[in-house]
């Protein structure tokens, strides 16, 4: 009976009340730990096939449990009566700082896991996808760390005005020094976001350079011309250039073969022969079918055009070559004349010779 008043008096002590609050939050943190381990992880494993959610739960598990506990510490040390100096400010700031560090590390790990999960699909869009991922990974890491550091300094009431002033001056200097690099970087982002072209596409730049895209980087893009010349173009220039993508929206590419026949030729026969030549070429796709169009009457020929499709733009030059050879042989076999420019000179009379 004498122990009960003692316990009542003891429970009225501020330090005991704070310890009881911390103990209660510790029990709550343990309950959260059991819920995550025994229920949430099992539900994720049973109802989802992806490993991403399991990794996310594992990463967030520790910060959530620690946050519950540190919230209890913060609650305990801020209750009335307040702690004596310097503990009144030191202990809450320490609890907030530890929680901030735990969540910062968790945010960095979470971004890495989510990024690696989607890296394969990102890298499938070319080297720029992997490059941008690696670059953004470092940028996000720096942003998270700097933000956490600024938050940490604000928790300890450190004056940030001189730091921001110095950062602003340094940022202006870096921006001026890296102006071209930043332009190329944002040009690469626009190419990646707009999906203008991808590795393997055949493009024409400003109606001049034509080639296959072999690499798309953060700063520049490389194309291989049909002369096997590698051209490196800064992304800032590409972002402001006229781009013709011969491989989009589908790789199939139409080629045009102009043909002239002599006047008096059987036009139906010419059309049939051209279609036969296209049909016998294995590189010409069957769908859509090849077609022949009469384009006009030239000065010395009737002008036709054979239109057909090949599987990829890379076959354009080779198959025009093969089709022209096939057309020449087929016309010779069917006695179809291919005219060439010529002039007939008619002499009405010769001048009389002097002295005859």
Coordinates of C-alpha atoms in Angstrom, one line a residue:
X1 CA 0.0 0.0 0.0
X2 CA 2.9 2.3 0.7
X3 CA 4.3 1.7 -2.9
X4 CA 1.3 3.1 -4.7
X5 CA 1.7 6.7 -3.6
X6 CA 5.4 6.4 -4.5
X7 CA 4.6 5.3 -8.0
X8 CA 2.0 8.0 -8.4
X9 CA 4.6 10.6 -7.3
X10 CA 7.1 9.0 -9.6
X11 CA 4.7 9.1 -12.6
X12 CA 4.3 12.8 -12.1
X13 CA 8.0 13.4 -12.7
X14 CA 8.6 15.1 -16.1
X15 CA 11.5 12.8 -16.9
X16 CA 9.4 9.7 -16.3
X17 CA 6.5 11.1 -18.4
X18 CA 8.9 11.7 -21.2
X19 CA 10.4 8.2 -21.0
X20 CA 6.9 6.7 -21.0
X21 CA 6.0 8.6 -24.1
X22 CA 9.2 7.4 -25.8
X23 CA 8.4 3.9 -24.7
X24 CA 4.9 4.1 -26.1
X25 CA 6.2 5.3 -29.5
X26 CA 8.9 2.6 -29.4
X27 CA 6.1 0.0 -29.1
X28 CA 4.2 1.7 -31.9
X29 CA 7.4 1.6 -34.1
X30 CA 7.7 -2.1 -33.3
X31 CA 4.1 -2.6 -34.3
X32 CA 4.7 -0.8 -37.6
X33 CA 7.8 -3.0 -38.1
X34 CA 5.8 -6.2 -37.6
X35 CA 3.1 -4.9 -39.9
X36 CA 5.5 -4.2 -42.7
X37 CA 7.5 -7.4 -42.3
X38 CA 4.6 -9.9 -41.8
X39 CA 1.7 -8.4 -43.7
X40 CA 2.7 -5.7 -46.2
X41 CA 5.7 -7.7 -47.7
X42 CA 3.6 -10.8 -48.0
X43 CA 0.7 -9.0 -49.7
X44 CA 3.2 -7.5 -52.2
X45 CA 4.7 -10.9 -52.9
X46 CA 1.3 -12.5 -53.3
X47 CA -0.5 -10.0 -55.5
X48 CA 2.3 -8.5 -57.7
X49 CA 4.8 -10.1 -60.0
X50 CA 7.3 -7.2 -60.2
X51 CA 10.2 -7.1 -57.8
X52 CA 10.1 -3.3 -57.7
X53 CA 7.4 -3.0 -55.0
X54 CA 9.3 -5.5 -52.8
X55 CA 12.4 -3.3 -53.1
X56 CA 10.5 -0.1 -52.4
X57 CA 8.9 -1.6 -49.3
X58 CA 12.4 -2.8 -48.1
X59 CA 13.8 0.7 -48.6
X60 CA 11.0 2.6 -46.9
X61 CA 10.7 0.1 -44.1
X62 CA 13.5 1.4 -42.0
X63 CA 12.8 5.2 -42.4
X64 CA 9.1 4.7 -41.5
X65 CA 10.0 2.8 -38.3
X66 CA 12.7 5.2 -37.3
X67 CA 10.4 8.2 -38.1
X68 CA 7.7 6.8 -35.7
X69 CA 10.4 6.5 -32.9
X70 CA 12.0 9.9 -33.5
X71 CA 8.6 11.5 -33.6
X72 CA 8.1 10.1 -30.1
X73 CA 11.4 11.6 -29.0
X74 CA 10.5 14.9 -30.5
X75 CA 7.1 14.8 -28.8
X76 CA 8.7 13.9 -25.4
X77 CA 11.3 16.6 -25.4
X78 CA 8.9 19.4 -26.5
X79 CA 6.2 18.7 -23.9
X80 CA 5.8 21.0 -20.8
X81 CA 7.8 21.7 -18.8
X82 CA 10.5 22.5 -21.3
X83 CA 14.0 21.2 -20.9
X84 CA 16.8 23.3 -19.5
X85 CA 19.2 25.0 -21.8
X86 CA 20.9 23.9 -24.0
X87 CA 18.9 20.6 -24.1
X88 CA 15.7 22.5 -25.0
X89 CA 17.0 23.2 -28.6
X90 CA 19.7 20.5 -28.9
X91 CA 17.6 17.4 -28.4
X92 CA 14.7 18.2 -30.8
X93 CA 17.2 19.5 -33.4
X94 CA 19.2 16.2 -33.0
X95 CA 16.0 14.1 -33.5
X96 CA 15.0 16.0 -36.6
X97 CA 18.5 15.8 -38.0
X98 CA 18.8 12.1 -37.6
X99 CA 15.3 11.6 -39.2
X100 CA 16.3 13.9 -42.1
X101 CA 19.5 11.9 -42.7
X102 CA 17.6 8.6 -42.6
X103 CA 15.0 9.8 -45.2
X104 CA 17.7 11.4 -47.4
X105 CA 19.6 8.1 -47.7
X106 CA 16.3 6.3 -48.3
X107 CA 15.4 8.8 -51.1
X108 CA 18.7 8.3 -52.8
X109 CA 18.3 4.5 -52.7
X110 CA 14.7 4.7 -53.9
X111 CA 15.6 6.8 -56.9
X112 CA 18.5 4.4 -57.8
X113 CA 16.2 1.3 -57.5
X114 CA 13.4 2.9 -59.6
X115 CA 15.8 4.2 -62.2
X116 CA 17.6 0.8 -62.6
X117 CA 14.2 -0.9 -62.9
X118 CA 13.3 1.3 -65.9
X119 CA 16.8 1.6 -67.3
X120 CA 16.3 -1.2 -70.0
X121 CA 13.3 0.5 -71.5
X122 CA 15.1 3.9 -71.4
X123 CA 18.3 2.6 -73.0
X124 CA 16.2 1.0 -75.8
X125 CA 15.7 4.5 -77.1
X126 CA 19.4 4.9 -77.8
X127 CA 22.6 5.8 -76.0
X128 CA 21.1 9.1 -75.0
X129 CA 18.6 7.3 -72.8
X130 CA 21.4 5.6 -70.8
X131 CA 23.5 8.9 -70.8
X132 CA 20.5 11.0 -69.6
X133 CA 19.7 8.4 -66.9
X134 CA 23.3 8.5 -65.6
X135 CA 23.4 12.3 -65.8
X136 CA 20.0 12.7 -64.2
X137 CA 21.0 10.2 -61.5
X138 CA 24.0 12.4 -60.5
X139 CA 22.0 15.6 -60.8
X140 CA 19.2 14.2 -58.6
X141 CA 21.7 12.9 -56.1
X142 CA 23.3 16.4 -55.9
X143 CA 19.9 18.1 -55.6
X144 CA 18.8 15.7 -52.8
X145 CA 22.0 16.1 -50.9
X146 CA 22.2 19.9 -51.2
X147 CA 18.5 20.2 -50.3
X148 CA 19.1 18.0 -47.2
X149 CA 22.1 19.9 -46.3
X150 CA 20.2 23.3 -46.5
X151 CA 17.4 21.8 -44.5
X152 CA 19.9 20.5 -41.9
X153 CA 21.5 23.9 -41.5
X154 CA 18.0 25.5 -41.1
X155 CA 17.2 23.0 -38.3
X156 CA 20.3 24.2 -36.4
X157 CA 19.4 27.9 -37.2
X158 CA 22.4 28.6 -39.4
X159 CA 22.2 31.8 -41.4
X160 CA 21.9 30.8 -45.1
X161 CA 21.9 34.2 -46.6
X162 CA 25.7 34.3 -47.3
X163 CA 25.5 30.8 -48.7
X164 CA 22.8 31.7 -51.1
X165 CA 24.6 34.8 -52.2
X166 CA 27.8 32.9 -52.9
X167 CA 25.8 30.2 -54.7
X168 CA 24.1 32.8 -57.0
X169 CA 27.4 34.4 -58.0
X170 CA 28.9 31.0 -58.7
X171 CA 25.9 29.8 -60.6
X172 CA 26.1 32.9 -62.9
X173 CA 29.8 32.2 -63.6
X174 CA 29.2 28.6 -64.3
X175 CA 26.3 29.3 -66.6
X176 CA 28.3 31.8 -68.7
X177 CA 31.3 29.5 -68.9
X178 CA 29.3 26.4 -69.9
X179 CA 26.8 28.2 -72.2
X180 CA 27.5 25.9 -75.2
X181 CA 27.5 22.8 -73.1
X182 CA 24.2 23.7 -71.6
X183 CA 22.7 24.4 -75.0
X184 CA 23.9 21.0 -76.2
X185 CA 22.6 19.3 -73.1
X186 CA 19.1 20.8 -73.4
X187 CA 19.2 20.1 -77.2
X188 CA 19.8 16.4 -76.3
X189 CA 16.9 16.4 -73.9
X190 CA 14.6 17.8 -76.5
X191 CA 15.7 15.1 -79.0
X192 CA 15.1 12.5 -76.4
X193 CA 11.7 13.9 -75.3
X194 CA 10.4 14.6 -78.8
X195 CA 11.6 11.2 -80.2
X196 CA 12.7 12.9 -83.3
X197 CA 14.9 9.9 -84.3
X198 CA 16.6 7.0 -82.7
X199 CA 19.7 5.0 -83.3
X200 CA 19.5 3.1 -86.7
X201 CA 17.2 5.7 -88.4
X202 CA 18.2 7.3 -91.7
X203 CA 17.9 11.1 -91.5
X204 CA 18.5 14.1 -93.8
X205 CA 19.7 17.3 -92.1
X206 CA 18.6 20.6 -93.7
X207 CA 18.2 18.8 -97.1
X208 CA 21.9 18.3 -97.2
X209 CA 23.6 15.5 -95.1
X210 CA 22.0 12.1 -95.2
X211 CA 23.1 9.2 -93.1
X212 CA 22.3 6.6 -90.5
X213 CA 22.2 7.7 -86.8
X214 CA 24.8 5.6 -85.0
X215 CA 25.0 7.3 -81.6
X216 CA 22.9 9.9 -79.8
X217 CA 24.8 11.4 -76.8
X218 CA 24.0 14.1 -74.3
X219 CA 26.2 16.6 -76.1
X220 CA 26.2 15.5 -79.7
X221 CA 24.8 13.1 -82.3
X222 CA 26.8 11.0 -84.8
X223 CA 25.6 10.0 -88.2
X224 CA 27.3 7.7 -90.7
X225 CA 27.0 8.8 -94.3
X226 CA 26.8 6.5 -97.3
X227 CA 30.4 7.4 -98.0
X228 CA 31.3 5.9 -94.6
X229 CA 32.1 9.3 -93.2
X230 CA 31.3 9.8 -89.5
X231 CA 29.8 13.2 -88.8
X232 CA 29.4 14.6 -85.3
X233 CA 26.8 17.3 -84.9
X234 CA 26.2 19.2 -81.6
X235 CA 22.7 18.7 -80.3
X236 CA 22.0 22.4 -80.1
X237 CA 22.4 22.6 -83.9
X238 CA 20.2 19.5 -84.5
X239 CA 17.5 20.9 -82.2
X240 CA 17.2 23.9 -84.5
X241 CA 17.6 22.1 -87.8
X242 CA 15.1 20.7 -90.3
X243 CA 15.2 16.9 -89.9
X244 CA 13.7 14.4 -92.4
X245 CA 13.5 11.0 -90.8
X246 CA 13.3 8.5 -93.6
X247 CA 12.8 5.6 -91.2
X248 CA 9.7 7.1 -89.5
X249 CA 7.0 6.3 -88.7
X250 CA 7.9 2.9 -90.2
X251 CA 11.2 1.7 -91.6
X252 CA 9.7 0.9 -95.0
X253 CA 11.0 3.4 -97.6
X254 CA 9.7 4.2 -101.1
X255 CA 12.1 4.6 -104.0
X256 CA 11.4 6.3 -107.3
X257 CA 13.0 5.1 -110.6
X258 CA 12.5 7.4 -113.6
X259 CA 12.4 5.7 -117.0
X260 CA 12.0 7.2 -120.5
X261 CA 10.8 5.2 -123.5
X262 CA 10.7 6.2 -127.2
X263 CA 7.6 7.7 -128.7
X264 CA 5.6 5.0 -130.5
X265 CA 6.2 2.5 -127.7
X266 CA 3.3 0.3 -126.4
X267 CA 2.6 2.1 -123.1
X268 CA 0.7 -0.8 -121.6
X269 CA 3.6 -3.1 -122.4
X270 CA 6.0 -0.7 -120.8
X271 CA 4.0 -0.6 -117.6
X272 CA 3.7 -4.4 -117.5
X273 CA 7.4 -4.8 -117.9
X274 CA 8.3 -2.3 -115.2
X275 CA 5.9 -4.1 -112.7
X276 CA 7.4 -7.4 -113.6
X277 CA 10.9 -6.2 -112.9
X278 CA 9.8 -4.9 -109.5
X279 CA 8.0 -8.1 -108.7
X280 CA 11.1 -10.2 -109.5
X281 CA 13.4 -8.1 -107.2
X282 CA 13.5 -9.9 -103.8
X283 CA 14.4 -6.7 -102.0
X284 CA 11.2 -5.0 -103.1
X285 CA 8.4 -5.6 -100.5
X286 CA 5.1 -7.0 -101.7
X287 CA 2.9 -4.8 -99.6
X288 CA 2.2 -2.1 -100.7
X289 CA 2.5 -3.2 -104.3
X290 CA 4.7 -1.5 -106.8
X291 CA 3.1 0.9 -109.2
X292 CA 3.9 2.8 -112.4
X293 CA 3.0 6.3 -113.2
X294 CA 3.2 8.2 -116.5
X295 CA 4.8 11.5 -115.6
X296 CA 4.9 13.5 -118.8
X297 CA 6.0 13.8 -122.4
X298 CA 9.6 14.9 -122.7
X299 CA 11.5 16.4 -125.6
X300 CA 12.6 13.0 -126.8
X301 CA 10.9 10.4 -124.6
X302 CA 7.7 9.4 -122.8
X303 CA 8.5 9.7 -119.1
X304 CA 7.5 7.0 -116.7
X305 CA 8.3 6.5 -113.0
X306 CA 8.4 3.2 -111.2
X307 CA 7.4 3.5 -107.5
X308 CA 8.1 0.6 -105.1
X309 CA 9.1 0.1 -101.5
X310 CA 12.1 -1.5 -99.8
X311 CA 12.4 -2.7 -96.3
X312 CA 14.8 0.0 -95.0
X313 CA 16.2 3.3 -96.3
X314 CA 19.7 1.8 -96.3
X315 CA 18.7 -0.3 -99.4
X316 CA 17.7 2.8 -101.4
X317 CA 20.9 3.2 -103.5
X318 CA 21.6 -0.5 -104.1
X319 CA 18.1 -1.4 -105.2
X320 CA 17.8 1.6 -107.6
X321 CA 20.9 0.2 -109.1
X322 CA 19.5 -3.3 -109.3
X323 CA 16.2 -2.1 -110.7
X324 CA 17.8 0.0 -113.4
X325 CA 19.9 -3.0 -114.5
X326 CA 16.8 -5.2 -114.6
X327 CA 14.8 -2.5 -116.5
X328 CA 17.5 -2.2 -119.1
X329 CA 17.7 -6.0 -119.7
X330 CA 13.9 -6.3 -119.8
X331 CA 13.5 -3.5 -122.3
X332 CA 16.1 -5.0 -124.5
X333 CA 14.3 -8.4 -124.3
X334 CA 11.0 -6.8 -125.3
X335 CA 12.4 -4.5 -127.9
X336 CA 11.4 -1.4 -126.0
X337 CA 13.6 1.5 -127.1
X338 CA 15.2 3.8 -124.5
X339 CA 15.8 7.1 -126.4
X340 CA 18.6 9.4 -125.9
X341 CA 18.8 13.1 -126.9
X342 CA 19.7 13.6 -130.6
X343 CA 19.2 16.2 -133.3
X344 CA 18.5 15.8 -137.0
X345 CA 20.1 18.4 -139.3
X346 CA 18.3 19.0 -142.6
X347 CA 20.4 20.7 -145.4
X348 CA 18.1 22.4 -147.9
X349 CA 20.9 23.3 -150.3
X350 CA 24.6 24.0 -150.7
X351 CA 26.0 27.4 -151.6
X352 CA 27.4 27.7 -155.1
X353 CA 31.2 27.6 -155.3
X354 CA 32.8 30.8 -156.6
X355 CA 34.7 30.4 -159.9
X356 CA 32.8 27.4 -161.2

